[in-house]
mmCIF file of C-alpha atoms in Angstrom:
data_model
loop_
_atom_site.group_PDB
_atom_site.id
_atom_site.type_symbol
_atom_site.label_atom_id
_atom_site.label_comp_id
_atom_site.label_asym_id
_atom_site.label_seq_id
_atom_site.Cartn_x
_atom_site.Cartn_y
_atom_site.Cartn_z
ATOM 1 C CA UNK A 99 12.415 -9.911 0.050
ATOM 2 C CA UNK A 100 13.859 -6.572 -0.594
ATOM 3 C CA UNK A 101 16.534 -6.851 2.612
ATOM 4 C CA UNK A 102 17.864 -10.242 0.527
ATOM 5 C CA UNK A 103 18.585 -7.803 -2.454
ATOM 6 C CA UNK A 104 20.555 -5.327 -0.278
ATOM 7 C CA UNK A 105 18.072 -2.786 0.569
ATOM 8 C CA UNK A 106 17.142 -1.099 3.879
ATOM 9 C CA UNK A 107 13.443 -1.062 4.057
ATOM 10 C CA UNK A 108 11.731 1.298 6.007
ATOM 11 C CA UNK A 109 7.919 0.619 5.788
ATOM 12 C CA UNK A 110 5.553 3.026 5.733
ATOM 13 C CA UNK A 111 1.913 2.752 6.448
ATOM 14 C CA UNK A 112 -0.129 5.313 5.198
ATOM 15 C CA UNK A 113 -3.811 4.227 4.637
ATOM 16 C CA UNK A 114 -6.425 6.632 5.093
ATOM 17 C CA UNK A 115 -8.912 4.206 2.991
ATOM 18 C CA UNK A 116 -9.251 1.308 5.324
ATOM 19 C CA UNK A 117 -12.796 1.389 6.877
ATOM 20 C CA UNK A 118 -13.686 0.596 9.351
ATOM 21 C CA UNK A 119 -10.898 1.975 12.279
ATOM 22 C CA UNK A 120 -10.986 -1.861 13.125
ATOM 23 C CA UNK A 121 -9.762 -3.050 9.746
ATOM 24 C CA UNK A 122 -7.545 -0.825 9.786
ATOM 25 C CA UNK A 123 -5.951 -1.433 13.528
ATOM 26 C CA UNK A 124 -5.868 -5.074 11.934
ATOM 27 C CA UNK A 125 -3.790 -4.379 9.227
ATOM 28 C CA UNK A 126 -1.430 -2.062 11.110
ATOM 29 C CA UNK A 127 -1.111 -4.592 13.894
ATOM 30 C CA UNK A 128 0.322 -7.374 11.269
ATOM 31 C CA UNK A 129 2.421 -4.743 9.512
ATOM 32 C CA UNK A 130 3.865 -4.189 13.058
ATOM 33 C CA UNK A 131 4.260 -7.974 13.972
ATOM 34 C CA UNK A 132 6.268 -8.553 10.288
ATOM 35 C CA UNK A 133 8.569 -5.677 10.459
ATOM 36 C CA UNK A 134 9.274 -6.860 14.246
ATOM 37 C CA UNK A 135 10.269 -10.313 12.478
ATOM 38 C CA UNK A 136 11.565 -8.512 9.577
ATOM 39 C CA UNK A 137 13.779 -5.798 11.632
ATOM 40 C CA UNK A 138 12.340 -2.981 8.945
ATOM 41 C CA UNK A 139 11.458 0.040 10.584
ATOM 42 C CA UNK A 140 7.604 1.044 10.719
ATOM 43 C CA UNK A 141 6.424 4.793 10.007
ATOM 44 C CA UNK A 142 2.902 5.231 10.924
ATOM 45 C CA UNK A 143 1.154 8.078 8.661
ATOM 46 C CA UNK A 144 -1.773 9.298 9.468
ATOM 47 C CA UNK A 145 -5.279 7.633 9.537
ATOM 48 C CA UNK A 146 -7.492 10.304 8.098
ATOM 49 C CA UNK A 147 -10.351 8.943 6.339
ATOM 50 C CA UNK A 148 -11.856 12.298 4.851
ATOM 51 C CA UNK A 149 -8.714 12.616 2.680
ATOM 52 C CA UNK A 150 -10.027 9.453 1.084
ATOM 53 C CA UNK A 151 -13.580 10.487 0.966
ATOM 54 C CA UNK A 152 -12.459 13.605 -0.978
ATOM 55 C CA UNK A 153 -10.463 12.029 -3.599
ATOM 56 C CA UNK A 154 -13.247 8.948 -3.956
ATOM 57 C CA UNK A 155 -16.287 11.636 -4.566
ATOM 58 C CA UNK A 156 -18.007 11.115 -7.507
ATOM 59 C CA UNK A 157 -16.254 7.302 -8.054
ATOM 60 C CA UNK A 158 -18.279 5.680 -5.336
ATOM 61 C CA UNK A 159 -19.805 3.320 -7.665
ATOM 62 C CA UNK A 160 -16.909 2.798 -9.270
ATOM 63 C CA UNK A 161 -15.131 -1.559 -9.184
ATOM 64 C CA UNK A 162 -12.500 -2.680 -8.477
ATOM 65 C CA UNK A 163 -9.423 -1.674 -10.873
ATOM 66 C CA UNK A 164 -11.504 1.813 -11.716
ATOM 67 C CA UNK A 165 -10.449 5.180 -11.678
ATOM 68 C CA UNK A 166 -11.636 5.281 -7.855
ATOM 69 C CA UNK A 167 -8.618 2.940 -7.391
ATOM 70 C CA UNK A 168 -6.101 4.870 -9.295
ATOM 71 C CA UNK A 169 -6.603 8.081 -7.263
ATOM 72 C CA UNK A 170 -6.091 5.970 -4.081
ATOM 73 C CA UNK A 171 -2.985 4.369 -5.317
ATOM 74 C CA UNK A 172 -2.187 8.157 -6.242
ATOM 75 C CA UNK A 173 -3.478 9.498 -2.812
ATOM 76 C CA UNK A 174 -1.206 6.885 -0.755
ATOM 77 C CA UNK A 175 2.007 7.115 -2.956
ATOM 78 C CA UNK A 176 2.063 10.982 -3.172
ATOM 79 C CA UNK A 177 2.327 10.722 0.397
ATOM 80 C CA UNK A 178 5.039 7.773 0.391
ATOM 81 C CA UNK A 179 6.697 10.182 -2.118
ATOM 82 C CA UNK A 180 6.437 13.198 0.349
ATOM 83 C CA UNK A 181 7.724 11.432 2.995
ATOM 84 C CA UNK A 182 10.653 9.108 1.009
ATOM 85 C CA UNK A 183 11.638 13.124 -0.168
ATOM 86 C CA UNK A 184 11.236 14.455 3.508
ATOM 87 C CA UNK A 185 13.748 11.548 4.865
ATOM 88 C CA UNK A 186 16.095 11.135 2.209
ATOM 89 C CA UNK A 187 15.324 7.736 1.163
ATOM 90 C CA UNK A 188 16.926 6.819 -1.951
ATOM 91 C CA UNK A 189 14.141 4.670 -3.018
ATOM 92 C CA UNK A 190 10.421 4.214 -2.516
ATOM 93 C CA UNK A 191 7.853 1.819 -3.883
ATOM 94 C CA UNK A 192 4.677 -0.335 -2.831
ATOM 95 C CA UNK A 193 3.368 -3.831 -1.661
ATOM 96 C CA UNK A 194 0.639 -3.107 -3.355
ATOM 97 C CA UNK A 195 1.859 -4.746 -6.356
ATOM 98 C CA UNK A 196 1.698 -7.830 -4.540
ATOM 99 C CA UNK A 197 -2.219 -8.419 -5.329
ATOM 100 C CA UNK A 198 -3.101 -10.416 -7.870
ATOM 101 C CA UNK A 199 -6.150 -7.762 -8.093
ATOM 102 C CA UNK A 200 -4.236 -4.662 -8.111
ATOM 103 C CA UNK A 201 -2.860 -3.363 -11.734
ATOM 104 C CA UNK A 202 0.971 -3.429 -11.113
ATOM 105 C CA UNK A 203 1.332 -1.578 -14.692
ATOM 106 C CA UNK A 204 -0.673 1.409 -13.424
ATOM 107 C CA UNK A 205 1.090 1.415 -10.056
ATOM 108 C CA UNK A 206 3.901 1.877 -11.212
ATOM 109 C CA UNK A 207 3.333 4.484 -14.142
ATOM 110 C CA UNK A 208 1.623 6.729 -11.122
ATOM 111 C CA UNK A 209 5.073 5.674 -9.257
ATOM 112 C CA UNK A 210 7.154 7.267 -11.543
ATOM 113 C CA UNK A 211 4.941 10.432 -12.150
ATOM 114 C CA UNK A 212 5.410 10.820 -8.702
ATOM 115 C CA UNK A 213 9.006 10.090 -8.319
ATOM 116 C CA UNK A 214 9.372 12.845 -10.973
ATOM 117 C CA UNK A 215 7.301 15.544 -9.182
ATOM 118 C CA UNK A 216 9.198 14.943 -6.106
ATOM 119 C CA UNK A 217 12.417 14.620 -7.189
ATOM 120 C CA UNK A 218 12.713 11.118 -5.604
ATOM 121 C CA UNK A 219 14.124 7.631 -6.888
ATOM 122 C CA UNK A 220 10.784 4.974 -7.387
ATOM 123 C CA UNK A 221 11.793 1.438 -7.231
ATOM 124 C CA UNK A 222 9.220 -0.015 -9.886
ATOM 125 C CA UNK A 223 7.769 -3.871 -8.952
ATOM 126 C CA UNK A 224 5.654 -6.321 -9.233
ATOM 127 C CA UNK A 225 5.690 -8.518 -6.374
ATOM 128 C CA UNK A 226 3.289 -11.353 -7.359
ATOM 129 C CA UNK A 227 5.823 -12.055 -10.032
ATOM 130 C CA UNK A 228 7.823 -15.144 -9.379
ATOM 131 C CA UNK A 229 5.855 -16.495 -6.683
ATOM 132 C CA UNK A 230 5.646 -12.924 -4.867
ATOM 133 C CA UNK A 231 2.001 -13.283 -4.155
ATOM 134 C CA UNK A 232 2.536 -17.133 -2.778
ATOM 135 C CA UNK A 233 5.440 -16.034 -0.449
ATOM 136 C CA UNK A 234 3.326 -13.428 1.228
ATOM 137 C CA UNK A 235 0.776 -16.224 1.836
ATOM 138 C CA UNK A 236 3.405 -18.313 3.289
ATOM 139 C CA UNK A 237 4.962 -15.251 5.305
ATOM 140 C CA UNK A 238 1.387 -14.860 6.648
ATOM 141 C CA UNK A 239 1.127 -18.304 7.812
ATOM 142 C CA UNK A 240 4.767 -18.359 9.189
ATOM 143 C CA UNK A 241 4.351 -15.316 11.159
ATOM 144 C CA UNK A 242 0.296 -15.739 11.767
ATOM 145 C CA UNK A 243 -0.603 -12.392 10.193
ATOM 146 C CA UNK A 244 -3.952 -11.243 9.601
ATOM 147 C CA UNK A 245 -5.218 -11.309 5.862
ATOM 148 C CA UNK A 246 -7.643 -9.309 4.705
ATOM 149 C CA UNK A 247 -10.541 -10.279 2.303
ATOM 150 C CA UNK A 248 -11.143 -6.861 0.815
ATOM 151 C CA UNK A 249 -9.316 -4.199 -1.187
ATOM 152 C CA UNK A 250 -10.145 -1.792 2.392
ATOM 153 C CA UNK A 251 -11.858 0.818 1.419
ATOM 154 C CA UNK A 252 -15.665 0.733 2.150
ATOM 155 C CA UNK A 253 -16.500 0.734 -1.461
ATOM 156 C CA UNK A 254 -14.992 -2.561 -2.154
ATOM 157 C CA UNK A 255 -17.113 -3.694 -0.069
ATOM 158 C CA UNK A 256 -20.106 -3.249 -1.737
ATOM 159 C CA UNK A 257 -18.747 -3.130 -5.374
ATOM 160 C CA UNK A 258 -16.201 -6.144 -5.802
#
């Protein structure tokens, strides 16, 4: 966990690509419950799927790990980016890197693009490394948070 390496973390939860609203009251709800057991603070962004819709057009078809994915990881860290900038966070980065299905590599070259364009500090990982991925299973279990069995985004839905 980042706290056991000293940092502050202040999670923020921006993710206009969860469909449906449900999903993504789901997902916020857990979020909620672990920084409660975590005692991170949680900053809500806003849930506008159209902002997803715009930057997905044209890359419906598109699978997982495609360019459709790499302009939501860009969509939702510009925005972590905007806001670490806008608060004066020293640092910023992503769970996303947790996944075994998401490309950490990628995630964090758009990171750093973004950390440069914003003049703000990113915090590069890959949190399925050393048993990253099997700690937020057990995390899950210990705390009885919901998992999800998609990527989110009604796309992955229909093109795994």
């Amino acid at each position: 966990l980042l706290q056991d390496m000293g940092y502050q973390v202040i999670a923020y939860f921006y993710n206009p690509n969860i469909y449906p609203l449900e999903e993504y009251q789901k997902r916020l709800d857990a979020q909620k419950i672990l920084c409660s057991h975590l005692n991170c603070e949680l900053i809500e962004g806003e849930y506008n799927p159209e902002a997803f819709y715009n930057i997905a057009k044209g890359l419906e078809k598109e699978p997982e790990k495609g360019k459709r994915c790499d302009k939501c990881f860009e969509l939702r860290l510009e925005k972590t980016a905007q806001e670490a900038k806008q608060n004066g966070f020293d640092y910023f980065t992503t769970t996303l890197t947790i996944s075994p299905l998401k490309d950490a590599q990628k995630i964090n070259e758009i990171g750093y693009e973004l950390a440069e364009e914003y003049n703000a500090q990113w915090l590069p990982s890959d949190f399925k490394k050393k048993e990253g991925y099997k700690r937020s299973i057990e995390l899950s279990k210990t705390y009885n948070l919901y998992r999800q069995n998609y990527c989110g985004c009604v796309y992955s839905q229909t093109n795994p």
